[in-house]
PDB file of C-alpha atoms in Angstrom:
ATOM      1  CA  TRP F 104      79.422  80.778  85.766  1.00 59.00           C
ATOM      2  CA  VAL F 105      82.268  83.244  85.632  1.00 65.00           C
ATOM      3  CA  MET F 106      80.907  84.854  82.471  1.00 67.00           C
ATOM      4  CA  SER F 107      77.431  85.189  83.961  1.00 71.00           C
ATOM      5  CA  TRP F 108      78.868  86.873  87.066  1.00 64.00           C
ATOM      6  CA  HIS F 109      80.893  89.178  84.842  1.00 63.00           C
ATOM      7  CA  LEU F 110      77.857  90.171  82.814  1.00 62.00           C
ATOM      8  CA  ALA F 111      75.711  90.614  85.923  1.00 64.00           C
ATOM      9  CA  PHE F 112      78.161  92.983  87.606  1.00 63.00           C
ATOM     10  CA  LYS F 113      79.603  94.630  84.498  1.00 61.00           C
ATOM     11  CA  GLY F 114      78.400  98.154  85.195  1.00 57.00           C
ATOM     12  CA  THR F 115      78.610  98.145  88.982  1.00 58.00           C
ATOM     13  CA  GLY F 116      82.100  99.621  89.144  1.00 54.00           C
ATOM     14  CA  SER F 117      81.662 102.452  86.657  1.00 59.00           C
ATOM     15  CA  ASN F 118      80.910 106.068  87.523  1.00 59.00           C
ATOM     16  CA  ASN F 119      80.056 107.375  84.077  1.00 64.00           C
ATOM     17  CA  THR F 120      76.739 108.972  85.027  1.00 65.00           C
ATOM     18  CA  LYS F 121      77.179 109.647  88.746  1.00 68.00           C
ATOM     19  CA  LEU F 122      78.850 112.405  90.690  1.00 72.00           C
ATOM     20  CA  ILE F 123      79.138 110.323  93.871  1.00 77.00           C
ATOM     21  CA  PRO F 124      80.881 106.960  93.378  1.00 75.00           C
ATOM     22  CA  SER F 125      78.999 103.776  94.186  1.00 75.00           C
ATOM     23  CA  HIS F 126      80.078 101.342  96.892  1.00 79.00           C
ATOM     24  CA  TRP F 127      81.289  98.891  94.239  1.00 77.00           C
ATOM     25  CA  SER F 128      83.366 101.587  92.588  1.00 78.00           C
ATOM     26  CA  ILE F 129      84.941 102.587  95.888  1.00 82.00           C
ATOM     27  CA  ALA F 130      85.729  98.937  96.668  1.00 84.00           C
ATOM     28  CA  LEU F 131      87.333  98.358  93.254  1.00 82.00           C
ATOM     29  CA  GLU F 132      89.357 101.568  93.442  1.00 83.00           C
ATOM     30  CA  SER F 133      90.635 100.823  96.941  1.00 89.00           C
ATOM     31  CA  SER F 134      91.558  97.245  95.996  1.00 86.00           C
ATOM     32  CA  PHE F 135      93.404  98.587  92.957  1.00 84.00           C
ATOM     33  CA  ALA F 136      95.230 101.151  95.108  1.00 88.00           C
ATOM     34  CA  SER F 137      96.225  98.474  97.644  1.00 88.00           C
ATOM     35  CA  ILE F 138      97.503  96.043  95.028  1.00 85.00           C
ATOM     36  CA  ASN F 139      99.254  98.873  93.180  1.00 85.00           C
ATOM     37  CA  ALA F 140     101.061  99.911  96.383  1.00 88.00           C
ATOM     38  CA  ILE F 141     102.210  96.335  97.005  1.00 86.00           C
ATOM     39  CA  VAL F 142     103.398  95.911  93.410  1.00 85.00           C
ATOM     40  CA  ARG F 143     105.273  99.226  93.466  1.00 86.00           C
ATOM     41  CA  GLU F 144     106.946  98.314  96.756  1.00 88.00           C
ATOM     42  CA  GLN F 145     108.012  94.873  95.548  1.00 86.00           C
ATOM     43  CA  ILE F 146     109.000  95.421  91.908  1.00 84.00           C
ATOM     44  CA  GLY F 147     109.418  99.181  91.533  1.00 81.00           C
ATOM     45  CA  LEU F 148     107.848 101.860  89.388  1.00 78.00           C
ATOM     46  CA  ARG F 149     109.352 100.874  86.047  1.00 79.00           C
ATOM     47  CA  ASN F 150     107.928  97.351  86.299  1.00 77.00           C
ATOM     48  CA  GLU F 151     104.385  98.588  86.825  1.00 79.00           C
ATOM     49  CA  ILE F 152     103.569  97.097  83.414  1.00 84.00           C
ATOM     50  CA  TYR F 153     102.934  93.789  85.204  1.00 85.00           C
ATOM     51  CA  LEU F 154     100.210  95.280  87.424  1.00 85.00           C
ATOM     52  CA  PRO F 155      97.262  94.264  85.170  1.00 86.00           C
ATOM     53  CA  PHE F 156      98.436  90.634  85.199  1.00 88.00           C
ATOM     54  CA  ILE F 157      98.893  90.601  88.979  1.00 86.00           C
ATOM     55  CA  TYR F 158      95.556  92.359  89.499  1.00 86.00           C
ATOM     56  CA  SER F 159      93.754  89.888  87.206  1.00 87.00           C
ATOM     57  CA  LEU F 160      95.445  86.909  88.839  1.00 89.00           C
ATOM     58  CA  PHE F 161      94.493  88.183  92.300  1.00 88.00           C
ATOM     59  CA  PHE F 162      90.833  88.555  91.392  1.00 87.00           C
ATOM     60  CA  PHE F 163      90.769  85.254  89.500  1.00 89.00           C
ATOM     61  CA  ILE F 164      92.028  83.382  92.564  1.00 89.00           C
ATOM     62  CA  ILE F 165      89.825  85.254  95.038  1.00 88.00           C
ATOM     63  CA  ILE F 166      86.695  84.693  92.917  1.00 87.00           C
ATOM     64  CA  ALA F 167      87.594  81.019  92.473  1.00 88.00           C
ATOM     65  CA  ASN F 168      87.877  80.697  96.252  1.00 88.00           C
ATOM     66  CA  LEU F 169      84.672  82.634  96.931  1.00 88.00           C
ATOM     67  CA  ILE F 170      82.710  80.440  94.509  1.00 87.00           C
ATOM     68  CA  GLY F 171      83.737  77.531  96.725  1.00 86.00           C
ATOM     69  CA  ASN F 172      81.778  79.097  99.589  1.00 87.00           C
ATOM     70  CA  THR F 173      78.557  78.441  97.701  1.00 87.00           C
ATOM     71  CA  PRO F 174      76.900  75.254  98.980  1.00 87.00           C
ATOM     72  CA  TYR F 175      77.359  72.182  96.752  1.00 86.00           C
ATOM     73  CA  SER F 176      79.955  73.877  94.579  1.00 85.00           C
ATOM     74  CA  PHE F 177      83.544  72.864  93.955  1.00 85.00           C
ATOM     75  CA  THR F 178      86.458  75.107  94.874  1.00 84.00           C
ATOM     76  CA  MET F 179      88.839  74.999  91.919  1.00 85.00           C
ATOM     77  CA  THR F 180      91.890  75.885  93.974  1.00 82.00           C
ATOM     78  CA  THR F 181      91.586  72.700  96.058  1.00 85.00           C
ATOM     79  CA  SER F 182      92.495  70.649  93.000  1.00 86.00           C
ATOM     80  CA  ILE F 183      96.220  69.895  92.796  1.00 86.00           C
ATOM     81  CA  VAL F 184      95.974  69.823  88.998  1.00 88.00           C
ATOM     82  CA  PHE F 185      94.573  73.364  88.915  1.00 88.00           C
ATOM     83  CA  SER F 186      97.082  74.744  91.430  1.00 87.00           C
ATOM     84  CA  VAL F 187     100.155  73.105  89.910  1.00 86.00           C
ATOM     85  CA  GLY F 188      98.952  73.932  86.389  1.00 88.00           C
ATOM     86  CA  LEU F 189      98.490  77.596  87.262  1.00 89.00           C
ATOM     87  CA  SER F 190     101.829  77.634  89.064  1.00 88.00           C
ATOM     88  CA  PHE F 191     103.712  76.061  86.136  1.00 89.00           C
ATOM     89  CA  THR F 192     102.027  78.351  83.620  1.00 90.00           C
ATOM     90  CA  ILE F 193     103.056  81.448  85.555  1.00 90.00           C
ATOM     91  CA  PHE F 194     106.521  79.983  86.202  1.00 90.00           C
ATOM     92  CA  ILE F 195     107.131  79.338  82.492  1.00 91.00           C
ATOM     93  CA  GLY F 196     105.774  82.772  81.571  1.00 92.00           C
ATOM     94  CA  VAL F 197     107.984  84.559  84.103  1.00 88.00           C
ATOM     95  CA  THR F 198     111.027  82.562  82.992  1.00 89.00           C
ATOM     96  CA  LEU F 199     110.433  83.327  79.304  1.00 92.00           C
ATOM     97  CA  MET F 200     109.823  87.012  80.021  1.00 90.00           C
ATOM     98  CA  GLY F 201     113.003  87.189  82.105  1.00 88.00           C
ATOM     99  CA  TRP F 202     114.959  85.477  79.364  1.00 90.00           C
ATOM    100  CA  ALA F 203     113.501  87.782  76.702  1.00 91.00           C
ATOM    101  CA  LYS F 204     114.198  90.903  78.757  1.00 88.00           C
ATOM    102  CA  HIS F 205     117.682  90.046  80.038  1.00 88.00           C
ATOM    103  CA  GLY F 206     118.970  87.608  77.405  1.00 89.00           C
ATOM    104  CA  LEU F 207     121.807  85.355  78.493  1.00 85.00           C
ATOM    105  CA  HIS F 208     122.387  87.592  81.516  1.00 87.00           C
ATOM    106  CA  PHE F 209     119.237  85.961  82.945  1.00 84.00           C
ATOM    107  CA  PHE F 210     121.304  82.872  83.749  1.00 82.00           C
ATOM    108  CA  SER F 211     123.556  84.893  86.060  1.00 82.00           C
ATOM    109  CA  PHE F 212     120.594  84.626  88.431  1.00 80.00           C
ATOM    110  CA  PHE F 213     121.815  81.094  89.212  1.00 82.00           C
ATOM    111  CA  ILE F 214     125.233  82.278  90.375  1.00 84.00           C
ATOM    112  CA  PRO F 215     125.187  84.369  93.581  1.00 80.00           C
ATOM    113  CA  SER F 216     127.378  87.472  93.455  1.00 82.00           C
ATOM    114  CA  GLY F 217     130.830  87.105  94.923  1.00 83.00           C
ATOM    115  CA  THR F 218     130.945  83.335  94.368  1.00 82.00           C
ATOM    116  CA  PRO F 219     134.457  81.969  93.831  1.00 85.00           C
ATOM    117  CA  LEU F 220     134.941  80.500  90.351  1.00 85.00           C
ATOM    118  CA  ALA F 221     135.777  77.079  91.803  1.00 87.00           C
ATOM    119  CA  LEU F 222     132.316  76.807  93.424  1.00 85.00           C
ATOM    120  CA  VAL F 223     130.331  77.755  90.303  1.00 84.00           C
ATOM    121  CA  PRO F 224     130.058  74.155  88.949  1.00 86.00           C
ATOM    122  CA  LEU F 225     128.656  73.049  92.316  1.00 87.00           C
ATOM    123  CA  LEU F 226     126.285  75.958  92.866  1.00 87.00           C
ATOM    124  CA  VAL F 227     124.668  76.118  89.417  1.00 86.00           C
ATOM    125  CA  PRO F 228     122.937  72.687  89.660  1.00 89.00           C
ATOM    126  CA  ILE F 229     121.808  73.471  93.204  1.00 89.00           C
ATOM    127  CA  GLU F 230     120.396  76.869  92.187  1.00 87.00           C
ATOM    128  CA  VAL F 231     118.697  75.445  89.061  1.00 87.00           C
ATOM    129  CA  THR F 232     117.103  72.670  91.136  1.00 90.00           C
ATOM    130  CA  SER F 233     115.937  75.232  93.684  1.00 88.00           C
ATOM    131  CA  TYR F 234     114.492  77.422  90.916  1.00 86.00           C
ATOM    132  CA  LEU F 235     112.630  74.517  89.285  1.00 86.00           C
ATOM    133  CA  ALA F 236     111.342  73.191  92.622  1.00 88.00           C
ATOM    134  CA  ARG F 237     109.817  76.585  93.362  1.00 84.00           C
ATOM    135  CA  ALA F 238     107.106  76.080  90.720  1.00 79.00           C
ATOM    136  CA  PHE F 239     106.061  72.744  92.184  1.00 81.00           C
ATOM    137  CA  SER F 240     106.204  73.931  95.801  1.00 84.00           C
ATOM    138  CA  LEU F 241     104.056  76.988  95.035  1.00 78.00           C
ATOM    139  CA  GLY F 242     101.507  74.752  93.328  1.00 76.00           C
ATOM    140  CA  VAL F 243     101.332  72.340  96.255  1.00 77.00           C
ATOM    141  CA  ARG F 244     100.855  75.109  98.806  1.00 69.00           C
TER     142      ARG F 244
END
């Protein structure tokens, strides 16, 4: 289904032969501008490399939800397996990318700044548990 929708609307957002943009093109450009503004505000200009992933993920989830509005169709995002699977996949990817980018300094994320050295053995397990529980809680929501 997704491929057929993609092929059906493949040329609707392009302006190769027109001087005045189409409604689809205007909608795609404004959605890109909105998501780009949010990404820039949250993660800064130098991390704009992640925009295509966030943009694709946004449209994947919105299309999956809109397909559920069709009578007698199944909304994929209502399945706990789909939601938790997507959440864990993104969680593992973000963790690996953070580890690759920051190396061992990535683990300083689990120790809040200004923490006394005596509290570090207590805080690290709490912070690791909180970090791991985030993937499950995002999937359940």
